[in-house]
XYZ file of C-alpha atoms in Angstrom:
545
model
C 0.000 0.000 0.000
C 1.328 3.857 -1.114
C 1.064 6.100 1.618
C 0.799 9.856 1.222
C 1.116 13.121 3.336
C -2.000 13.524 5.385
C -2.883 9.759 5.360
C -3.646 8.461 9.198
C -2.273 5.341 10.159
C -2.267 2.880 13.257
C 0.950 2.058 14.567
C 1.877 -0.385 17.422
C 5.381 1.262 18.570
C 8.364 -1.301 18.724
C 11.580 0.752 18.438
C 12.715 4.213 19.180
C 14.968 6.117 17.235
C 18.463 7.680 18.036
C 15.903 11.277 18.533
C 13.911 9.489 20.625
C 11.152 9.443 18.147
C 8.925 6.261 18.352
C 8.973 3.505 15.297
C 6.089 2.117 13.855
C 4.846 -0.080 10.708
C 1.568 0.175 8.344
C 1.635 -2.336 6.063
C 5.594 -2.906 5.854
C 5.621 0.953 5.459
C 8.051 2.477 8.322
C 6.713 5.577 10.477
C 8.606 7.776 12.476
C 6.614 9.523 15.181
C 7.959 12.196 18.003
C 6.271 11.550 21.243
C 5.904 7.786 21.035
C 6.865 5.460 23.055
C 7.702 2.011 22.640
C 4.584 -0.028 23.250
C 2.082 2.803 22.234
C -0.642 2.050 19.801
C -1.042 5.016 18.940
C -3.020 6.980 15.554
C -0.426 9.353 13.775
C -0.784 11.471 10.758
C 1.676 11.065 7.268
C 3.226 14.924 7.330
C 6.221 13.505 4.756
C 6.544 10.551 2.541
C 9.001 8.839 1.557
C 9.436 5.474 -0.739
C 9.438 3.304 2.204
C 9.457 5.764 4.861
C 7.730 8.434 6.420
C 7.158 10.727 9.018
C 4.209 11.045 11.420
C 2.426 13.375 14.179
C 1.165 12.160 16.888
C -2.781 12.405 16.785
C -3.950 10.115 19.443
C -2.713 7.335 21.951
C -5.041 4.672 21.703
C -3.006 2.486 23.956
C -0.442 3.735 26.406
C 2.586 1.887 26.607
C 3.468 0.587 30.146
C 6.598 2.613 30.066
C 4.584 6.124 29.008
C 4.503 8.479 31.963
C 2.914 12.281 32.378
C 5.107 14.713 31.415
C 6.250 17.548 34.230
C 6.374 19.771 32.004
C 3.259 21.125 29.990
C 5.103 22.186 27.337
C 7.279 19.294 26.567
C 5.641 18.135 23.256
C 6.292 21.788 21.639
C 9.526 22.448 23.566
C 12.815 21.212 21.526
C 14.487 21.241 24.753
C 12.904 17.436 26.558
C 12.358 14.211 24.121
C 11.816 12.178 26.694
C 9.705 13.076 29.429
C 7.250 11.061 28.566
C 9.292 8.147 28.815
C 9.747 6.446 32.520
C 13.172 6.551 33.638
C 14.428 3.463 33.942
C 13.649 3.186 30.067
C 15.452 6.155 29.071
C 18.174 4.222 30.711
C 17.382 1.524 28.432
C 17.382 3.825 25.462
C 20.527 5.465 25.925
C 22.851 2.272 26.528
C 21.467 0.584 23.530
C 21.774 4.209 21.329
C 26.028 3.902 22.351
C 25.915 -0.138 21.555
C 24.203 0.618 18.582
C 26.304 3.531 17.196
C 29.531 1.317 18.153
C 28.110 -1.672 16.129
C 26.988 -0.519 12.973
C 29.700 2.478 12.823
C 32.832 1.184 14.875
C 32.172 -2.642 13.496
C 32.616 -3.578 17.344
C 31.172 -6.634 18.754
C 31.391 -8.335 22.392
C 31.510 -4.359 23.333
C 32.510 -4.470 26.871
C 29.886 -1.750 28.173
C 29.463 -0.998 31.962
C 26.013 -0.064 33.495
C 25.248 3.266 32.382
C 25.373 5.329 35.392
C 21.790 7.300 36.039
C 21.035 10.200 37.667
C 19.229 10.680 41.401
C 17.999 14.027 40.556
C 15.851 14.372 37.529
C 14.411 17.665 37.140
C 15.883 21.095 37.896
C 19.632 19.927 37.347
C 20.991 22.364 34.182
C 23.202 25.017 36.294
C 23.364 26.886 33.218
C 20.405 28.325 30.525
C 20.178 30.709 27.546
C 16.429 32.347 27.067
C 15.671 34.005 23.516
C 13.632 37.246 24.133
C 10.950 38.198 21.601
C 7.362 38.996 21.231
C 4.256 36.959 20.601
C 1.588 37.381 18.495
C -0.161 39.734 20.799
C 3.036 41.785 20.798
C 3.881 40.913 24.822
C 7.705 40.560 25.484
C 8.004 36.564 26.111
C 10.822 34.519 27.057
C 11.315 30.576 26.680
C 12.811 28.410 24.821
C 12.297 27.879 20.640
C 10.333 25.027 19.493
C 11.582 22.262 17.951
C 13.186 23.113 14.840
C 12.129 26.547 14.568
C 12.823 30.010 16.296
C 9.004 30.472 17.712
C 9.381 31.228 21.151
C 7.638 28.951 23.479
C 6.963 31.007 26.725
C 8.384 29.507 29.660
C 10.232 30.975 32.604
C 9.988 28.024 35.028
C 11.753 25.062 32.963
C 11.422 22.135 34.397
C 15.287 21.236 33.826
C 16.428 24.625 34.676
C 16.950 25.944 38.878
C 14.092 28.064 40.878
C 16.286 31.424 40.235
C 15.606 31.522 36.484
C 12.193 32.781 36.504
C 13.307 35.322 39.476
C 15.223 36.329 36.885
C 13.610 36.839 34.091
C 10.856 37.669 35.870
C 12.988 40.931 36.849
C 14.472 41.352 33.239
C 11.054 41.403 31.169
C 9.636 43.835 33.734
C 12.541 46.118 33.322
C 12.220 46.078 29.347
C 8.240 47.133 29.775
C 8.208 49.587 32.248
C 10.767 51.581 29.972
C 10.445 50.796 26.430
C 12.639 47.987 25.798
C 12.852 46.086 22.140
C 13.753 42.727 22.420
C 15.448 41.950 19.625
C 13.898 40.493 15.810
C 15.644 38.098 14.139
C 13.671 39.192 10.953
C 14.382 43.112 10.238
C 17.804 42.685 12.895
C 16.403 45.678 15.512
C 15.735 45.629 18.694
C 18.005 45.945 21.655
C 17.649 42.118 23.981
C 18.424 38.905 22.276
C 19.208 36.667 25.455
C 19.018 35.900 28.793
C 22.209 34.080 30.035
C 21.981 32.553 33.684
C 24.702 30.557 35.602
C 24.332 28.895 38.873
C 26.668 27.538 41.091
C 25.301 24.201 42.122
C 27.364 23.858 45.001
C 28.246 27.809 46.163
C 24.542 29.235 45.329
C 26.272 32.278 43.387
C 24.072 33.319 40.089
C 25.296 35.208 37.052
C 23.349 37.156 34.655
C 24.693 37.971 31.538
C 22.537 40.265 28.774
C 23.194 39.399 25.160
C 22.162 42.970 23.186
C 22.040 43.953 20.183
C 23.813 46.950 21.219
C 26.752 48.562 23.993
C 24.070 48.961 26.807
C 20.574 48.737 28.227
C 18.949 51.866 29.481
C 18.238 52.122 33.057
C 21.467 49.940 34.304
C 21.548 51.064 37.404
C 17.973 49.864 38.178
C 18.210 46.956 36.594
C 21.204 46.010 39.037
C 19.143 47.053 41.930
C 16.008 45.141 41.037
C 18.719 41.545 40.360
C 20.720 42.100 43.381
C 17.477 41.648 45.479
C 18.259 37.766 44.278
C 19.915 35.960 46.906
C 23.403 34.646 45.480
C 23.301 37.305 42.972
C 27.515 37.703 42.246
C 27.920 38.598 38.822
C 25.886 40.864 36.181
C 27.693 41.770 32.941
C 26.956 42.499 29.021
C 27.640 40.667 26.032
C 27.530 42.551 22.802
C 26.058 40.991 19.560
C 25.596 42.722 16.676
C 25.589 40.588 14.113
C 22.780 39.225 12.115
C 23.478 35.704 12.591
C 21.963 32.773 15.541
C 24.969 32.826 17.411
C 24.333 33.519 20.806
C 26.967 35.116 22.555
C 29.579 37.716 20.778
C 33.275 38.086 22.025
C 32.989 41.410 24.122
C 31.888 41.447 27.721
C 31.242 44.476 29.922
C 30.832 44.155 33.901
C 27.996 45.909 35.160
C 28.150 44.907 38.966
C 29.940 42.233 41.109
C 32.441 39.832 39.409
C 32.685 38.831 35.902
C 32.494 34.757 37.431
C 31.118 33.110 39.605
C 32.966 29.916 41.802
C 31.806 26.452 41.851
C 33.032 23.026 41.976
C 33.417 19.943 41.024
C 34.383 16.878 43.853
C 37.396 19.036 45.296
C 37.760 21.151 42.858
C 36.899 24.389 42.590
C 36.212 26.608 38.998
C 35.761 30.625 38.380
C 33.250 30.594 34.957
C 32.800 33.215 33.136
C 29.834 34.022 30.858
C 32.098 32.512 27.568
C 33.217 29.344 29.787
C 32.480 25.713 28.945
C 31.635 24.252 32.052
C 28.870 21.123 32.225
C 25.650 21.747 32.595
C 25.014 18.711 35.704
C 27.383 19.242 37.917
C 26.317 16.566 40.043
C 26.577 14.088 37.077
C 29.746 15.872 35.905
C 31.122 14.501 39.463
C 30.933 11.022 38.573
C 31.834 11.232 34.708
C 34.929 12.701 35.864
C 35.443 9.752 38.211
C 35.120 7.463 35.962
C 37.284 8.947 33.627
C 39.792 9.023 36.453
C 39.509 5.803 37.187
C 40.135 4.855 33.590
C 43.240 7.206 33.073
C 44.357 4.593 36.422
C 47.000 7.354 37.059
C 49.814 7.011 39.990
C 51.807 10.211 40.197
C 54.339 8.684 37.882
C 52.476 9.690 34.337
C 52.582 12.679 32.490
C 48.734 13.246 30.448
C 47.607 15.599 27.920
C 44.078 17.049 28.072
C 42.470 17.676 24.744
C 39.780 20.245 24.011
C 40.193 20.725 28.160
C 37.822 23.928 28.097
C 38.744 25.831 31.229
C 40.784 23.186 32.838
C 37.556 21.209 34.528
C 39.344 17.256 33.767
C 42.720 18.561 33.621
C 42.707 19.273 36.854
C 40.934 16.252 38.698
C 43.641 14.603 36.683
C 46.143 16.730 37.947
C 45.548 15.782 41.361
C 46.718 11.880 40.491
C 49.258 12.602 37.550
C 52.971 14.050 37.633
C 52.150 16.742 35.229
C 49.355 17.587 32.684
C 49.036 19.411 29.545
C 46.149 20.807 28.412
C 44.941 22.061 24.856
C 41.801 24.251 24.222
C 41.295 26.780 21.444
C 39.190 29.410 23.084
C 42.254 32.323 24.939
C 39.817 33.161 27.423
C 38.608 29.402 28.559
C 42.925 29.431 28.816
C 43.144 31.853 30.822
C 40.451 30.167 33.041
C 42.411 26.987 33.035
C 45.307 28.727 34.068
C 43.426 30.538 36.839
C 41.503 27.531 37.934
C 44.936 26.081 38.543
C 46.434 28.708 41.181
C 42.829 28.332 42.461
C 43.872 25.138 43.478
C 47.455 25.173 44.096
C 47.983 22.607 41.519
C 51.372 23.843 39.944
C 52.014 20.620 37.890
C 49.786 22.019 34.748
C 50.218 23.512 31.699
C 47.810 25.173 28.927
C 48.060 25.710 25.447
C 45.919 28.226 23.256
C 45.276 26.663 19.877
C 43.303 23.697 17.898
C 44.108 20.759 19.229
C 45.162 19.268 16.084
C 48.009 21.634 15.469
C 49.243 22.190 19.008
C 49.876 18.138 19.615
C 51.649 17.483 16.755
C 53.423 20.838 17.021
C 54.103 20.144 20.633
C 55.301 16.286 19.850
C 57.561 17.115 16.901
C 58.961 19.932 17.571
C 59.523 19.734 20.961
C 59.452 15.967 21.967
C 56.827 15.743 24.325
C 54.979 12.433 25.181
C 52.147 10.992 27.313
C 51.439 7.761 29.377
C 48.191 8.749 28.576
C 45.485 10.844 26.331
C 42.008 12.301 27.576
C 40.283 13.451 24.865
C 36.617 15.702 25.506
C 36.151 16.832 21.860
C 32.951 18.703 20.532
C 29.660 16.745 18.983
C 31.636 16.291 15.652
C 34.643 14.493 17.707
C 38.742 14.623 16.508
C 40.221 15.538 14.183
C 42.121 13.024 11.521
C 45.036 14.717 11.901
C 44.801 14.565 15.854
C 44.340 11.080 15.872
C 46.868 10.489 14.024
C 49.048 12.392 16.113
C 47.560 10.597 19.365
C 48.923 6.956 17.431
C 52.340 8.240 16.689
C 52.701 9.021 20.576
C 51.635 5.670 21.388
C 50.384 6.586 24.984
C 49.780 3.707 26.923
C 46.198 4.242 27.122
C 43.822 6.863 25.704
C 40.579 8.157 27.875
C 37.669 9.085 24.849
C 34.934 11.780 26.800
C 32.307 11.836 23.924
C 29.169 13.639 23.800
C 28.107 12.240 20.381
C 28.604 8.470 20.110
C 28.506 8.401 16.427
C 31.128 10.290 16.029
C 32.809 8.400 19.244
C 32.049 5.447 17.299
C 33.753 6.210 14.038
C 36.773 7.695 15.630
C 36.945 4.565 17.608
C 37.321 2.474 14.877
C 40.204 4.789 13.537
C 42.201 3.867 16.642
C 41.444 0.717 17.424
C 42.423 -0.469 13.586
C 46.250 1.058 14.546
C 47.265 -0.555 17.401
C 44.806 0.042 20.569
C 42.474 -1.834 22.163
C 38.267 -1.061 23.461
C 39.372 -1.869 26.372
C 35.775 -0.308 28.866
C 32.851 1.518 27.804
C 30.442 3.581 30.173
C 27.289 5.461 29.285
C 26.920 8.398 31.732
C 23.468 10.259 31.986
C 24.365 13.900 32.025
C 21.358 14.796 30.334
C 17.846 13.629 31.735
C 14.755 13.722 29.960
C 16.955 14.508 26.598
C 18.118 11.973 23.754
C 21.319 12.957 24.695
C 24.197 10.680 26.420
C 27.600 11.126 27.747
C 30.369 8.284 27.598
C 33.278 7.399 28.577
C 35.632 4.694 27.096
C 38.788 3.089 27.427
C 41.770 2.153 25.040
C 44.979 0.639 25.663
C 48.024 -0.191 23.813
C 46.932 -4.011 22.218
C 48.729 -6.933 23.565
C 50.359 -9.900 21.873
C 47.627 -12.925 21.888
C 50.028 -15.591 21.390
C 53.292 -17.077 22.950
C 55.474 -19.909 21.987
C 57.414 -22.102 24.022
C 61.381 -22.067 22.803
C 64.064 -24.361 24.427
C 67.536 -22.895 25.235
C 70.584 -24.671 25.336
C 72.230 -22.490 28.414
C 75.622 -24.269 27.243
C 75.489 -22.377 24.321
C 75.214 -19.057 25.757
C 77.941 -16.445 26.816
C 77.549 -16.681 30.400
C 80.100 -13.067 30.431
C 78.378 -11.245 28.374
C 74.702 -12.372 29.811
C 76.113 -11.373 32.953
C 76.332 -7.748 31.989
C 72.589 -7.150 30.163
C 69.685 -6.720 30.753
C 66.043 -7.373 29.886
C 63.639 -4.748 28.864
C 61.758 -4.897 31.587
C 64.868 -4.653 33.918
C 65.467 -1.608 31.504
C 61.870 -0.072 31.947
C 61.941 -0.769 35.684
C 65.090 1.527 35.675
C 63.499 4.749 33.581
C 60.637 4.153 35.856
C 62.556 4.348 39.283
C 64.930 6.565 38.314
C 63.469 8.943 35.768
C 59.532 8.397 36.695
C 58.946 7.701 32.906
C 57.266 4.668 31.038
C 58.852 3.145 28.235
C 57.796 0.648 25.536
C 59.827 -2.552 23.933
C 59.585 -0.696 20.711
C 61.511 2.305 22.412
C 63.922 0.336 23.989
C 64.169 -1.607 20.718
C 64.986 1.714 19.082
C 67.616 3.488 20.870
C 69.536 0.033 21.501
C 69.660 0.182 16.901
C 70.866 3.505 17.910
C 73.656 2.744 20.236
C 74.635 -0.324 17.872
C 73.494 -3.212 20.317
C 71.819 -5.958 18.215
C 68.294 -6.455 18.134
C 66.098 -9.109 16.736
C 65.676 -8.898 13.089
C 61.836 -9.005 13.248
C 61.903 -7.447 16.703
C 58.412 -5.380 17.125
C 57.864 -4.775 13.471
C 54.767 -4.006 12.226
C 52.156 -5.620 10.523
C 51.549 -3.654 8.261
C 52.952 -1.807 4.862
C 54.464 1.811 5.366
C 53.063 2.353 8.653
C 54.022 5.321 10.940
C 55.903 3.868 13.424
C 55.955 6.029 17.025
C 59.394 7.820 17.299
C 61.174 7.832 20.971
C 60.783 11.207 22.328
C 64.274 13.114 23.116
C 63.413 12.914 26.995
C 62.703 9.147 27.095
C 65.957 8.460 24.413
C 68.210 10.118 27.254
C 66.547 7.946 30.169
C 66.913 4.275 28.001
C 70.586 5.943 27.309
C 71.327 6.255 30.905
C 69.999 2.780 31.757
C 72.206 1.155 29.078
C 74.959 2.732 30.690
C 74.124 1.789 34.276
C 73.672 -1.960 32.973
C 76.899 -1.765 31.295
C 75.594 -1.651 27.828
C 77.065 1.034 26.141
């Protein structure tokens, strides 16, 4: 049967897709529908077609599913902001560990995935420490503030999200009443006039101190002063400032920002950590959440004060420096000066002196950093953006050959395919742990492990102990007696293939097929200059060279 746009159709729901959208077939004809839930009949209107495909709208539920709850929020079928509230949720558990296995599977080829329990949240509503309101007006012409329905820019009006903490309607609340009892355009996206665009509000989860943060369309907002004096009657009120937009574009935030009272951050932290954020800072959105991903990432990194890690796309220093407190020393990479400058502030914050930060891509300052200057790393945490690394920085990342590599991802189709990139050039999927950051959402956090891959196989050879030069045996050494000198003596890790490498260099014979590769032209690590010296000096202590 050939369905059409405005057909209706019965569905029983048996799948939901990676938006959360429920799955449903007519006749062999697949539906996609947005507020479904597995186990829903449900009736659902064709609003685009498709050979053997479409898309439907939810028209009536004719049978809820026994995992369909009521929604908290009254607005969460127009809202773009919750997919699945109406979901119960130990099934959005459910959804989100098979959306990471599934990603993994059909994009990183993995099978026998070894994936941890996803670890859930205890609080479930009212857990974003940070949200950005578009200001407009409705179709009466009343100044309204909310959040943009789902792929549009039509302001749903909401001041109390359900996600979002108590102090954001106080808030706007204050805001919007300033902007009518003098005059105020918010701003139109259509002609470009109008003075407000957003409503930026931090909270500190842990310290109660709140930020507000004005994105105009302009240098200032008439009547500052009493706008400060109405905010400041907000308990935890610390920081107020101005960020300047002009440009006819959806980009939030622009690059300048003026203080208009208190600080231009406010403090919070993270396990024993503390952070200063600033309006422009990245800083997670569930702190509480953020607490254990961070754990588990440390956990994974399995550091012992002996390893030296680089931090890539570190933001303002928030995993650098819970790694900092296990590691010898830690680099981190993020392209945004001011996040830097964070980092590097966060860091005398906390009297951890065994960091440093580097302005710039990632994927120029590692290889930069590695060939130029010889640097190295027992181990790799990588937190990239939705569309994960770079080629070149993975690249980079083999040709270091750190010992293991920690993979942050907040996209696991993109964690997926750069997983397969690494794993096919020497590591290993070593753990894999979903981490809810992001309740009542489609979206999931996840940490994973690699490590270096191990030999499989051994062989059994018999030695004829007459034959050997019992002198000469007396005087080397084995390459593990070798790495357990750099270790002790130098606090550095070394590999065979290192070892392998400088002995070439120092004209000690080495196995002819000694740690070759497998396969053709491949780009074999390089010993870094500060590891060469250490194997050098351990030679020499063994009598060597």
């Amino acid at each position: 049967m050939e369905f059409r746009k405005n057909d209706l159709v019965t569905l029983e729901i048996e799948d939901c897709g990676i938006d959360g959208e429920g799955i449903g077939k007519a006749d062999g004809f697949t539906v996609f529908v947005k507020d479904a839930v597995i186990g829903d009949t449900v009736t659902a209107k064709i609003i685009k077609a498709k050979k053997n495909y479409g898309y439907g709208r939810l028209m009536e539920v004719l049978k809820p599913s026994p995992y369909r709850v009521e929604p908290k929020c009254e607005f969460a079928r127009q809202c773009g902001g919750c997919q699945l509230q109406a979901l119960s949720y130990d099934q959005q558990l459910v959804f989100k560990t098979n959306k990471v296995k599934g990603h993994l599977e059909r994009i990183g080829g993995f099978t026998d995935i070894p994936m941890e329990p996803i670890i859930g949240m205890d609080e479930l509503f009212h857990y974003r420490n940070k949200a950005q309101f578009p200001v407009g007006r409705n179709k009466e012409g009343k100044i309204v503030t909310g959040f943009y329905a789902g792929r549009t820019h039509n302001i749903i009006e909401n001041r109390d999200c359900a996600l979002g903490v108590a102090e954001n309607k106080e808030v706007l609340d204050r805001v919007i009443a300033h902007m009518e009892k003098y005059g105020i355009e918010p701003y139109n996206e259509a002609t470009g006039k109008g003075l407000v665009r957003h409503v930026l509000i931090r909270y500190g989860y842990f310290t109660k101190e709140v930020m507000v943060c004005l994105i105009l369309n302009g240098n200032k907002i008439p009547k500052e002063e009493q706008l400060v004096k109405s905010l400041c009657e907000i308990p935890g009120m610390t920081s107020i400032t101005i960020n300047v937009n002009k440009k006819h574009s959806n980009v939030i935030l622009g690059e300048e920002i003026r203080l208009l009272w208190g600080q231009e951050y406010i403090t919070d932290r993270i396990g024993d950590i503390s952070y200063q954020i600033s309006p422009l800072s990245f800083y997670q959105v569930n702190p509480m959440q953020t607490q254990k991903l961070y754990a588990k990432a440390l956990e994974y990194a399995d550091l012992h004060g002996q390893e030296t890690v680089w931090d890539l796309y570190c933001g303002i220093g928030t995993i650098s420096l819970f790694l900092a407190q296990k590691a010898k020393f830690v680099r981190g990479v993020e392209i945004v000066p001011a996040a830097i400058e964070n980092a590097k502030e966060n860091a005398k914050l906390n009297g951890l002196e065994n960091t440093e930060f580097f302005v710039g891509k990632a994927e120029e300052v590692l290889p930069r950093e590695y060939k130029k200057n010889g640097v190295y790393a027992d181990v790799i945490v990588v937190d990239p953006p939705r569309k994960g690394c770079d080629e070149t920085l993975l690249e980079t990342m083999i040709e270091m050959n750190p010992e293991r590599i920690v993979y942050v991802s907040c996209d696991s189709a993109t964690l997926a395919r750069d997983l397969k990139y690494l794993c096919a050039r020497g590591y290993e999927l070593r753990k894999v742990c979903p981490v809810d950051q992001f309740g009542m959402t489609v979206h999931v956090e996840t940490v994973v492990l690699l490590s270096q891959q191990k030999p499989d196989d051994t062989i059994e050879i018999d030695l004829d102990l007459d034959e050997l030069d019992a002198t000469s045996a007396e005087t080397k050494a084995t390459y593990q007696e070798i790495k357990d000198y750099v270790l002790k003596e130098f606090g550095l890790k070394v590999s065979n293939l290192y070892i392998s490498q400088i002995k070439r260099k120092c004209g000690i014979e080495v196995g002819e097929n000694y740690n070759l590769p497998k396969t053709e032209n491949p780009k074999v690590p390089q010993c870094p200059k500060e590891k060469e010296d250490a194997i050098k000096a351990a030679l020499k202590y063994f009598a060597m060279i």
